Short mmCIF file of C-alpha atoms and ligand atoms in Angstrom, two decimals:
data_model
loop_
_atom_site.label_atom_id
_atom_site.label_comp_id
_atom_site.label_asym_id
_atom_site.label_seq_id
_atom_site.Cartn_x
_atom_site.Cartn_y
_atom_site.Cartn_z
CA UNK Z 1 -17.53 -3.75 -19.52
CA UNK Z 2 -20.13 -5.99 -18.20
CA UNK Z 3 -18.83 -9.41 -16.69
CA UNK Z 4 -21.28 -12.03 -15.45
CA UNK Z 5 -19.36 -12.13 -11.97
CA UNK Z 6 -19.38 -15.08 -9.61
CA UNK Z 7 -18.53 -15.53 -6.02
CA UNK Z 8 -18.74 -18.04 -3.71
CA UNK Z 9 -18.95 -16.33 -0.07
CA UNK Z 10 -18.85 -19.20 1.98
CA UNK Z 11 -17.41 -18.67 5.33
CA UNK Z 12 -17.51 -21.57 7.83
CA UNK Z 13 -16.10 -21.64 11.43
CA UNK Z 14 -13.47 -24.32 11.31
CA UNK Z 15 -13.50 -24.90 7.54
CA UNK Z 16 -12.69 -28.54 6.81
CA UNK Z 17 -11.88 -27.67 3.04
CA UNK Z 18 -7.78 -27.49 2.99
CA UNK Z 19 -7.56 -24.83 -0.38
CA UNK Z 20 -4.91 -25.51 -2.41
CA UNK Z 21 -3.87 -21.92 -2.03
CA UNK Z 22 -4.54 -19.43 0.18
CA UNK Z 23 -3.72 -15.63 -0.95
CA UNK Z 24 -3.84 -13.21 2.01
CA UNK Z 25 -4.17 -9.30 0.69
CA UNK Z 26 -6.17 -8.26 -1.95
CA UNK Z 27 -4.64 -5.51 -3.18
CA UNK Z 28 -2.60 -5.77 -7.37
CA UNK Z 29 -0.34 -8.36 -6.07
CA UNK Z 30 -2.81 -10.58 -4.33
CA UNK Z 31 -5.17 -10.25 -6.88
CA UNK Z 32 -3.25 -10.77 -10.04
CA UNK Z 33 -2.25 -13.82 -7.97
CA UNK Z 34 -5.71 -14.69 -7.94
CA UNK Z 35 -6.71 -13.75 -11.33
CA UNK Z 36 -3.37 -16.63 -12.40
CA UNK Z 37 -4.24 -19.09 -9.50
CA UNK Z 38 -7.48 -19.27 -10.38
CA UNK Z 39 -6.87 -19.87 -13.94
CA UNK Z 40 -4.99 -22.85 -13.14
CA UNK Z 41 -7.53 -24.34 -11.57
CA UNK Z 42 -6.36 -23.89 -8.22
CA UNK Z 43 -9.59 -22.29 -6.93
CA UNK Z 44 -7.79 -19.80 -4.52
CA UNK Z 45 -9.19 -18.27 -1.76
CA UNK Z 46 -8.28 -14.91 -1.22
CA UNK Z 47 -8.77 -12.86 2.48
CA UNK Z 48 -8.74 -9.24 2.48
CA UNK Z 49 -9.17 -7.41 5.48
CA UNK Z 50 -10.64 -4.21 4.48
CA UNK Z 51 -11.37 -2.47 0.83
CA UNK Z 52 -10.16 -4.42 -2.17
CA UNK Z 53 -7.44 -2.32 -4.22
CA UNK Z 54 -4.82 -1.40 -1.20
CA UNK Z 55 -2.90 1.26 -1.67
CA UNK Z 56 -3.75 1.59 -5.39
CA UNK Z 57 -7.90 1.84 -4.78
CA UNK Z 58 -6.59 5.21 -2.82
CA UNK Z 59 -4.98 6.63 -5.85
CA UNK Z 60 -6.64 9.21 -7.95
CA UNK Z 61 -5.06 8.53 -10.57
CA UNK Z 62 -2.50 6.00 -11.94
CA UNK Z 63 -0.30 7.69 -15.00
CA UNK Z 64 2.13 4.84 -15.97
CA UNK Z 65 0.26 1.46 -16.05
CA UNK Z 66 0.69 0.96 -19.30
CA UNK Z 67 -2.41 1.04 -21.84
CA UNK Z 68 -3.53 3.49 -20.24
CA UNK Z 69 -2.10 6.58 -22.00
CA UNK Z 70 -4.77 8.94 -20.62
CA UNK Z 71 -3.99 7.14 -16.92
CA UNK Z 72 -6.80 4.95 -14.91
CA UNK Z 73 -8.14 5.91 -11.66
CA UNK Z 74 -7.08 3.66 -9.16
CA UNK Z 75 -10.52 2.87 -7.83
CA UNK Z 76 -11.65 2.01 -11.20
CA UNK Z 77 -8.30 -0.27 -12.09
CA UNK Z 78 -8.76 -2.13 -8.45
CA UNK Z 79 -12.20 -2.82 -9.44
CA UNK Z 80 -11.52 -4.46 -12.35
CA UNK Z 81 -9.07 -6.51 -11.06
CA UNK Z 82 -11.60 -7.71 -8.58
CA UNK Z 83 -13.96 -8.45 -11.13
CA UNK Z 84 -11.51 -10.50 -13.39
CA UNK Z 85 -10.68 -12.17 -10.53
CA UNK Z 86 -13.83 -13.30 -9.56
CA UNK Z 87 -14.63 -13.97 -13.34
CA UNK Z 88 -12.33 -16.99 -12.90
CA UNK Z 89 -13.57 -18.27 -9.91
CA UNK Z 90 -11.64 -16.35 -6.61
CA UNK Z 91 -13.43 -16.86 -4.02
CA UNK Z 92 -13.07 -13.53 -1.94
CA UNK Z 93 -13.41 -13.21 2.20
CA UNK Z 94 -13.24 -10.30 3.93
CA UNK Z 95 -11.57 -11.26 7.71
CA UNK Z 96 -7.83 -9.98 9.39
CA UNK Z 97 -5.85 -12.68 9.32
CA UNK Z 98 -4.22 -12.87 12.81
CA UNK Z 99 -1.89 -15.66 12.56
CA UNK Z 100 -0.41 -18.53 10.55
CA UNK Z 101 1.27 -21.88 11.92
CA UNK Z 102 2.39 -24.98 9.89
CA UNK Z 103 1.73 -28.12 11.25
CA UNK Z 104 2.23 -31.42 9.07
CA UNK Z 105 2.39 -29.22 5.46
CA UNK Z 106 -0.60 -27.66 6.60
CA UNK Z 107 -0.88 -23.97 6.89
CA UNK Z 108 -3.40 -22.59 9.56
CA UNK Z 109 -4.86 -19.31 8.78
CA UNK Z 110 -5.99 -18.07 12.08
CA UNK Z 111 -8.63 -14.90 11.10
CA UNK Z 112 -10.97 -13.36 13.70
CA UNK Z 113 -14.33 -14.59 11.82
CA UNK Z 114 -12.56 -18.30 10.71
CA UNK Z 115 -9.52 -20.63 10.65
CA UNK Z 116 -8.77 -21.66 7.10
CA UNK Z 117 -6.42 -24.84 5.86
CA UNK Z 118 -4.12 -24.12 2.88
CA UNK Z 119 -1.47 -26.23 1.31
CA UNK Z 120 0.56 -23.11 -0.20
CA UNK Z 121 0.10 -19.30 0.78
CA UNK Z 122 0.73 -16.17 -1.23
CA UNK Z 123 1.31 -13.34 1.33
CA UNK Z 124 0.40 -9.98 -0.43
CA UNK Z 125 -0.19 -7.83 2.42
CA UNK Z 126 1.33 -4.81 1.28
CA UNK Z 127 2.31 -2.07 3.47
CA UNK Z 128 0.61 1.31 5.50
CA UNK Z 129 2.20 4.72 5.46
CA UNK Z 130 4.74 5.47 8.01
CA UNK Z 131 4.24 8.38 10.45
CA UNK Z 132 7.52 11.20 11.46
CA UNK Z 133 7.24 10.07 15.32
CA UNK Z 134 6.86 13.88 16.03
CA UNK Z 135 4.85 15.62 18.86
CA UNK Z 136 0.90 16.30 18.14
CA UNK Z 137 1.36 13.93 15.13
CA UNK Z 138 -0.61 10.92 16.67
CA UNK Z 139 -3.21 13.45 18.48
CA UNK Z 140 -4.03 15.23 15.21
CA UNK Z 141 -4.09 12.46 12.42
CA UNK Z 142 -8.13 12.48 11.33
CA UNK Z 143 -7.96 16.43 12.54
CA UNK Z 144 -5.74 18.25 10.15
CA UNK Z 145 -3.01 15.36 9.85
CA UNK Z 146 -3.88 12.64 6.54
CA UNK Z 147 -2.06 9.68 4.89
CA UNK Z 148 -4.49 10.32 1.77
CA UNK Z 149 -5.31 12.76 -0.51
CA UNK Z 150 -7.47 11.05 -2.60
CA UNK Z 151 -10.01 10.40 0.59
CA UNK Z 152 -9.30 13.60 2.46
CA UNK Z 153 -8.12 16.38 -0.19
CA UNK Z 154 -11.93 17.92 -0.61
CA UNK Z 155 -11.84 18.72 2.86
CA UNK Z 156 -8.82 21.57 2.37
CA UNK Z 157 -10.78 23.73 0.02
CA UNK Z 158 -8.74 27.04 -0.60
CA UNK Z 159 -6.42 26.18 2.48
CA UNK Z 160 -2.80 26.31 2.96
CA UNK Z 161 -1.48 22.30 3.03
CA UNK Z 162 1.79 21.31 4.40
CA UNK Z 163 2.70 17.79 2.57
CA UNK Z 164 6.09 15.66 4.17
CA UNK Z 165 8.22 13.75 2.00
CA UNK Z 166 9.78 14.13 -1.23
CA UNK Z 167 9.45 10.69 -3.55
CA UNK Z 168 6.73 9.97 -5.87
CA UNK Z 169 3.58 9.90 -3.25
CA UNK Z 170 4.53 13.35 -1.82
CA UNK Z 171 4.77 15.13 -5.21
CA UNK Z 172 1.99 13.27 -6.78
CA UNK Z 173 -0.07 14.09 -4.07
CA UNK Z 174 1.29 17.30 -3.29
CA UNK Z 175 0.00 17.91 -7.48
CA UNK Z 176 -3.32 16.41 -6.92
CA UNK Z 177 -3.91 18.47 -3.61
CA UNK Z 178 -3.72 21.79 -5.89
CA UNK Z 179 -7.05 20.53 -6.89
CA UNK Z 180 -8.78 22.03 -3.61
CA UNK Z 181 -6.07 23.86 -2.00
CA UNK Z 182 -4.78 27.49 -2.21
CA UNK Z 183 -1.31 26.80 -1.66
CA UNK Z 184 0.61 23.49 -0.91
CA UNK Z 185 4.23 23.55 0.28
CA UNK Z 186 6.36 20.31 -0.02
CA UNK Z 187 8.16 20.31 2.95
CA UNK Z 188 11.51 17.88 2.07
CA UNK Z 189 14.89 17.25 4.53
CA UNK Z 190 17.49 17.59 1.86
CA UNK Z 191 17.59 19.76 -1.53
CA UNK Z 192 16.50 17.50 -3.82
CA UNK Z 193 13.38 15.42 -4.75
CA UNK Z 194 13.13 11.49 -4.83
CA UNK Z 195 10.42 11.74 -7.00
CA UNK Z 196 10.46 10.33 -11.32
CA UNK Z 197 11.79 13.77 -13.23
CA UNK Z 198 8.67 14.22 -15.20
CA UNK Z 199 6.74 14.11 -12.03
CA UNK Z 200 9.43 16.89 -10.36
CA UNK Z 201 8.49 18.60 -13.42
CA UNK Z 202 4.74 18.96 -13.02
CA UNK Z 203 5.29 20.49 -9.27
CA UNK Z 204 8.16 22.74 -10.21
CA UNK Z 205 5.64 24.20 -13.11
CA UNK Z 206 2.66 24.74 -10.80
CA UNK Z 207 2.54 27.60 -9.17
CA UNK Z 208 0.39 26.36 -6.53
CA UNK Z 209 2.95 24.56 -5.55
CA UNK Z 210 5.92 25.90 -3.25
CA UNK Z 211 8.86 24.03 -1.43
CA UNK Z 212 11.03 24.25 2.11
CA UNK Z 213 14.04 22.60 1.75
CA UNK Z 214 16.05 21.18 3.91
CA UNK Z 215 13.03 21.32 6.64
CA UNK Z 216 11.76 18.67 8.82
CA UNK Z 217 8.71 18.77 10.89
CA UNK Z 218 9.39 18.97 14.44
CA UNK Z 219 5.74 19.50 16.17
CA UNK Z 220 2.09 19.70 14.88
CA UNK Z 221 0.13 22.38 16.86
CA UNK Z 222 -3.27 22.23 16.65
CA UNK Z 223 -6.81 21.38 18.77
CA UNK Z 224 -9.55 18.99 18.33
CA UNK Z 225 -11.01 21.63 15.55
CA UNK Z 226 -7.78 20.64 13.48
CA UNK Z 227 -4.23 22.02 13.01
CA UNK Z 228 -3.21 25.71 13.34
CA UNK Z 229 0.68 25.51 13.06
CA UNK Z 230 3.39 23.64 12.08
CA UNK Z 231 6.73 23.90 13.97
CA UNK Z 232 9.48 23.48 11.64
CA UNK Z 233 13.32 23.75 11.77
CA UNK Z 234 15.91 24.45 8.61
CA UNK Z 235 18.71 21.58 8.91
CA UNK Z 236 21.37 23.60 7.85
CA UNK Z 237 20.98 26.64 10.16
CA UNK Z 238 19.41 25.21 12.67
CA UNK Z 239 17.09 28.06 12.70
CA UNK Z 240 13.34 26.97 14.03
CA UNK Z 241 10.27 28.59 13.96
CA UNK Z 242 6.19 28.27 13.66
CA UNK Z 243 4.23 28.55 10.08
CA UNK Z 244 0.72 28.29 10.18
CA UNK Z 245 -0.75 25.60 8.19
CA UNK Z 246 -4.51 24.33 7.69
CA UNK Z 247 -3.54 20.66 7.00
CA UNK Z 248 -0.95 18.32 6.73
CA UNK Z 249 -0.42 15.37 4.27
CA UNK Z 250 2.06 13.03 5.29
CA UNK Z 251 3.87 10.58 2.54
CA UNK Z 252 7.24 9.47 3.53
CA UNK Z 253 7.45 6.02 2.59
CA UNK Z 254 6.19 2.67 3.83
CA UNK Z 255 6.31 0.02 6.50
CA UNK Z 256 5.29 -3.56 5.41
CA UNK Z 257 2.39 -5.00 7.01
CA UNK Z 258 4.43 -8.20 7.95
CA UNK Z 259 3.90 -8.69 12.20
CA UNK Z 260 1.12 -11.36 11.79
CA UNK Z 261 4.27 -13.80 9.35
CA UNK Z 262 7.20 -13.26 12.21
CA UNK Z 263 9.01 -16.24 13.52
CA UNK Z 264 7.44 -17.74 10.32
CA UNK Z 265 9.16 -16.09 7.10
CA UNK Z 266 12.80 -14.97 7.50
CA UNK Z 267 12.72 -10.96 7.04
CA UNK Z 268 14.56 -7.95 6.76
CA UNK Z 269 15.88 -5.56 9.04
CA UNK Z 270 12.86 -3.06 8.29
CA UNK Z 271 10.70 -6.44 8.27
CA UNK Z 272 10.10 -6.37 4.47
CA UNK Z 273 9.94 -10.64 3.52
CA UNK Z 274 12.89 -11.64 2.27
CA UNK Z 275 12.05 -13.52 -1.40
CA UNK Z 276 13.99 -15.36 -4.21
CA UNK Z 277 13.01 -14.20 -7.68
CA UNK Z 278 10.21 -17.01 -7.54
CA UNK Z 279 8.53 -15.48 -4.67
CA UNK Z 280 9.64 -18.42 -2.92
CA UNK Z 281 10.44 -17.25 0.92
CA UNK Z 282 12.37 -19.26 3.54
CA UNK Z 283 9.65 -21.73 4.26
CA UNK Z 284 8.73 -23.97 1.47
CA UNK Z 285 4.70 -23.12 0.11
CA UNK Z 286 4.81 -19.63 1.29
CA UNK Z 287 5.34 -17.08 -1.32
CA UNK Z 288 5.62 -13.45 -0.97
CA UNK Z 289 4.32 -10.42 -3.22
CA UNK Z 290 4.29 -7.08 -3.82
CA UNK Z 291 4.73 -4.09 -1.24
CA UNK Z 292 5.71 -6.35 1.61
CA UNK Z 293 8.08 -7.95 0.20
CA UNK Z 294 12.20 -6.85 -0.01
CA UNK Z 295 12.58 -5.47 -3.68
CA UNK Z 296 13.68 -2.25 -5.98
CA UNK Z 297 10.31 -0.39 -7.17
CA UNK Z 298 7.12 -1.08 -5.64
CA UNK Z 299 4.73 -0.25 -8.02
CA UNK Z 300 1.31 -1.64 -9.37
CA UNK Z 301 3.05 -3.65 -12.69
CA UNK Z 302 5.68 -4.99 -10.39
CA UNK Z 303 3.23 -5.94 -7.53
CA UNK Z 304 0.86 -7.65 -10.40
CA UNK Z 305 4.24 -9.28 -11.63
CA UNK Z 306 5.10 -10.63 -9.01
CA UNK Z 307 1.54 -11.88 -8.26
CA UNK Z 308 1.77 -13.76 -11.78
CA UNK Z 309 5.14 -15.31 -10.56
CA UNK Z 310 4.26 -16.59 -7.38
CA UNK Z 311 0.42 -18.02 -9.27
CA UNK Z 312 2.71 -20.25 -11.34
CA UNK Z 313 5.35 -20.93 -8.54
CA UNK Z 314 2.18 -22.74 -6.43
CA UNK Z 315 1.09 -24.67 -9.54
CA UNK Z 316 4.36 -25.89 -10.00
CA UNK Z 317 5.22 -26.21 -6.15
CA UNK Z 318 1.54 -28.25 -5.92
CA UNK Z 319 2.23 -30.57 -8.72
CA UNK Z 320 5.57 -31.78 -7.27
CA UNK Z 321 3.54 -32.66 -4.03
P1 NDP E 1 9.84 6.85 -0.94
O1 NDP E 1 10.52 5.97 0.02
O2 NDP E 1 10.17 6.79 -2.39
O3 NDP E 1 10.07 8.37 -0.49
C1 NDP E 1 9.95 8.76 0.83
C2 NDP E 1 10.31 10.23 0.96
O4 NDP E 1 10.10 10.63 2.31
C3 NDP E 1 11.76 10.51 0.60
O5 NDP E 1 11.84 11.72 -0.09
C4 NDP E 1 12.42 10.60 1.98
O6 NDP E 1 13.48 11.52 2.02
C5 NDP E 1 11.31 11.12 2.83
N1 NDP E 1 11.41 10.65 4.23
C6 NDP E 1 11.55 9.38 4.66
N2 NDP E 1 11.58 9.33 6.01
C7 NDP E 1 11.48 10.61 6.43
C8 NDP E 1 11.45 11.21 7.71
N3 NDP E 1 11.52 10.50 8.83
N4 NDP E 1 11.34 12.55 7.77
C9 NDP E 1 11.26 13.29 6.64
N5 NDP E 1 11.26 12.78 5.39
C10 NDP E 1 11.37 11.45 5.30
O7 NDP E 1 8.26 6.62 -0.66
P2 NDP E 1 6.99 6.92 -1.59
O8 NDP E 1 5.84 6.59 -0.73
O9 NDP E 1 7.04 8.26 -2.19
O10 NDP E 1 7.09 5.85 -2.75
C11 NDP E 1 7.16 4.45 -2.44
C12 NDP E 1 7.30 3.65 -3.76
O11 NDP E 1 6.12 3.80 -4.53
C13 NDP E 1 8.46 4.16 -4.61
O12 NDP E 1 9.04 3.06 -5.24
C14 NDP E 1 7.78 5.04 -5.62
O13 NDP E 1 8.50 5.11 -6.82
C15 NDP E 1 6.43 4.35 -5.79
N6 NDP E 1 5.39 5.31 -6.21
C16 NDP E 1 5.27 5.57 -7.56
C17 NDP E 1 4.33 6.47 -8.02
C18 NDP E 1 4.25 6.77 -9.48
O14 NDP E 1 3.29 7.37 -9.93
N7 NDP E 1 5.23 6.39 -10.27
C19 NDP E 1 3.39 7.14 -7.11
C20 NDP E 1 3.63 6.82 -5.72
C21 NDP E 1 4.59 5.94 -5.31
P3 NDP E 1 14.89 11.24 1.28
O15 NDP E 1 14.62 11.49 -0.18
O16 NDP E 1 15.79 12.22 1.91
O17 NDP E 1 15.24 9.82 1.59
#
């Protein structure tokens, strides 16, 4: 596919221009919210701190985004997005936003490069892996401990992989890890998986692919030349002892990235935004979307959904103004 892409990189230090919408995140949410925005006319401007995608431009590969039927790499998927966004006339900074304050129906994007004036924003800021808490976990994440196998799996060629958790990311990734590794155990607290049936299937059928149940991770042992052991205790029997392992992958679930919208959004207990089925949050011309937001199945058709939602929620919120 070959767009003629356009974007408008124009970053200004106090920016007089007040946008008419202002999407912060630019992973599916944020950018379908884009792609719609933009579409209407509303000539968003989108901030993303880092890489474009979020957490779906670290996915090998996406299975059940449908038309697809032989799946989409993640990369590839995020990059399109991007581009279709653009097509329409996004206009895309990269800066952390660091703050937002309201001040005569005026929102003030405070980022470290720029402040930026919006009359509505779309918050799509998704959310980061969350970590066990244990001992040696903090000292040995980039040495032996990872959040992603798609960036880090190549580096556990013909090793012996611990991976945490037991939902969709562990087993996926626990699957996709078989790739390089020799053997990969799922370590899980109770006796069950989380994780869709067909994907329970998959692992159950590889035989790479070998489970502790009812474990938890107590301590990662290791050095700054990576991990060496694992020390891991059985729930039931209370019995604990050390297991040598090469790596460690750890997927158990999600903490929104929703500090920098405190005091100004009204929030859950686990600080996921509270939304109506609009997108609209508690404070009238901020939306919410995807990941960070309170809802039942975070995935990349819902985040996109919700993107499209909260595009047309703006336009209509706009034209009432
Ligand atoms: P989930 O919240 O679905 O699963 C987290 C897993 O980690 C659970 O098995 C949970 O155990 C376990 N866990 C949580 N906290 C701890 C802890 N402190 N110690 C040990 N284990 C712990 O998160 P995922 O990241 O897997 O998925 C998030 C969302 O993304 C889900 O909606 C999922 O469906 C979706 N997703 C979909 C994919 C797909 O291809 N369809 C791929 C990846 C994600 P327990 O089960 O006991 O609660």
């Amino acid at each position: 596919m070959d767009f003629k892409v356009f974007s408008v990189q124009k970053r200004q230090k106090n920016n007089e221009d007040i946008r008419n919408v202002v999407i912060i995140g630019g992973g599916p949410a944020g950018l379908t919210a884009a792609i719609y925005s933009a579409r209407a006319m509303l000539q968003p401007l989108l901030i993303e701190k880092g890489v474009m995608g979020g957490q779906a431009a670290i996915t090998d590969i996406l299975e059940n985004y449908p038309g697809f039927p032989d799946g989409i790499g993640g990369p590839r998927l995020s990059e399109l997005f991007e581009i279709q966004a653009k097509k329409f006339g996004t206009e895309i900074i990269n800066d952390e936003v660091v703050s937002v304050r309201k001040d005569s129906d005026i929102f003030f994007v405070e980022g470290l490069d720029a402040e930026y004036k919006a009359r509505s924003l779309i918050i799509a800021t998704g959310a980061s892996y969350k970590r066990l808490g244990v001992k040696g976990e903090e000292e040995l994440i980039g040495r032996g401990i990872s959040f992603c196998a798609t960036c880090d799996g190549a580096f556990f060629k013909d090793a012996k992989i611990a991976v945490i958790g037991g939902g969709d990311s562990a087993v996926k990734e626990a699957i996709f890890l078989t790739k390089f590794a020799q053997e990969v155990y799922i370590i899980h607290r109770r006796d069950a998986l989380r994780a869709e049936k067909i994907i329970q299937q998959q692992a159950f059928s590889n035989p790479k692919i070998k489970f502790k149940w009812k474990t938890i991770v107590e301590e990662f042992i290791g050095d700054e030349s990576g991990i060496k052991k694992l020390r891991l205790r059985n729930v039931d029997s209370g019995d604990l002892y050390e297991e040598h392992f090469d790596g460690a992958f750890i997927f158990i679930g999600h903490r929104p990235n929703s500090e920098v919208f405190s005091g100004l959004v009204e929030m859950d207990e686990n600080g996921f935004i509270i939304t109506d089925e609009s997108m609209r949050t508690s404070m009238e011309g901020v939306f919410a979307v995807g990941d960070v937001r309170k809802k039942a199945l975070r995935q990349v058709i819902t985040a996109s959904a919700d993107g499209a939602i909260a595009a047309y929620m703006v336009e209509e919120y706009l034209h009432k103004r």
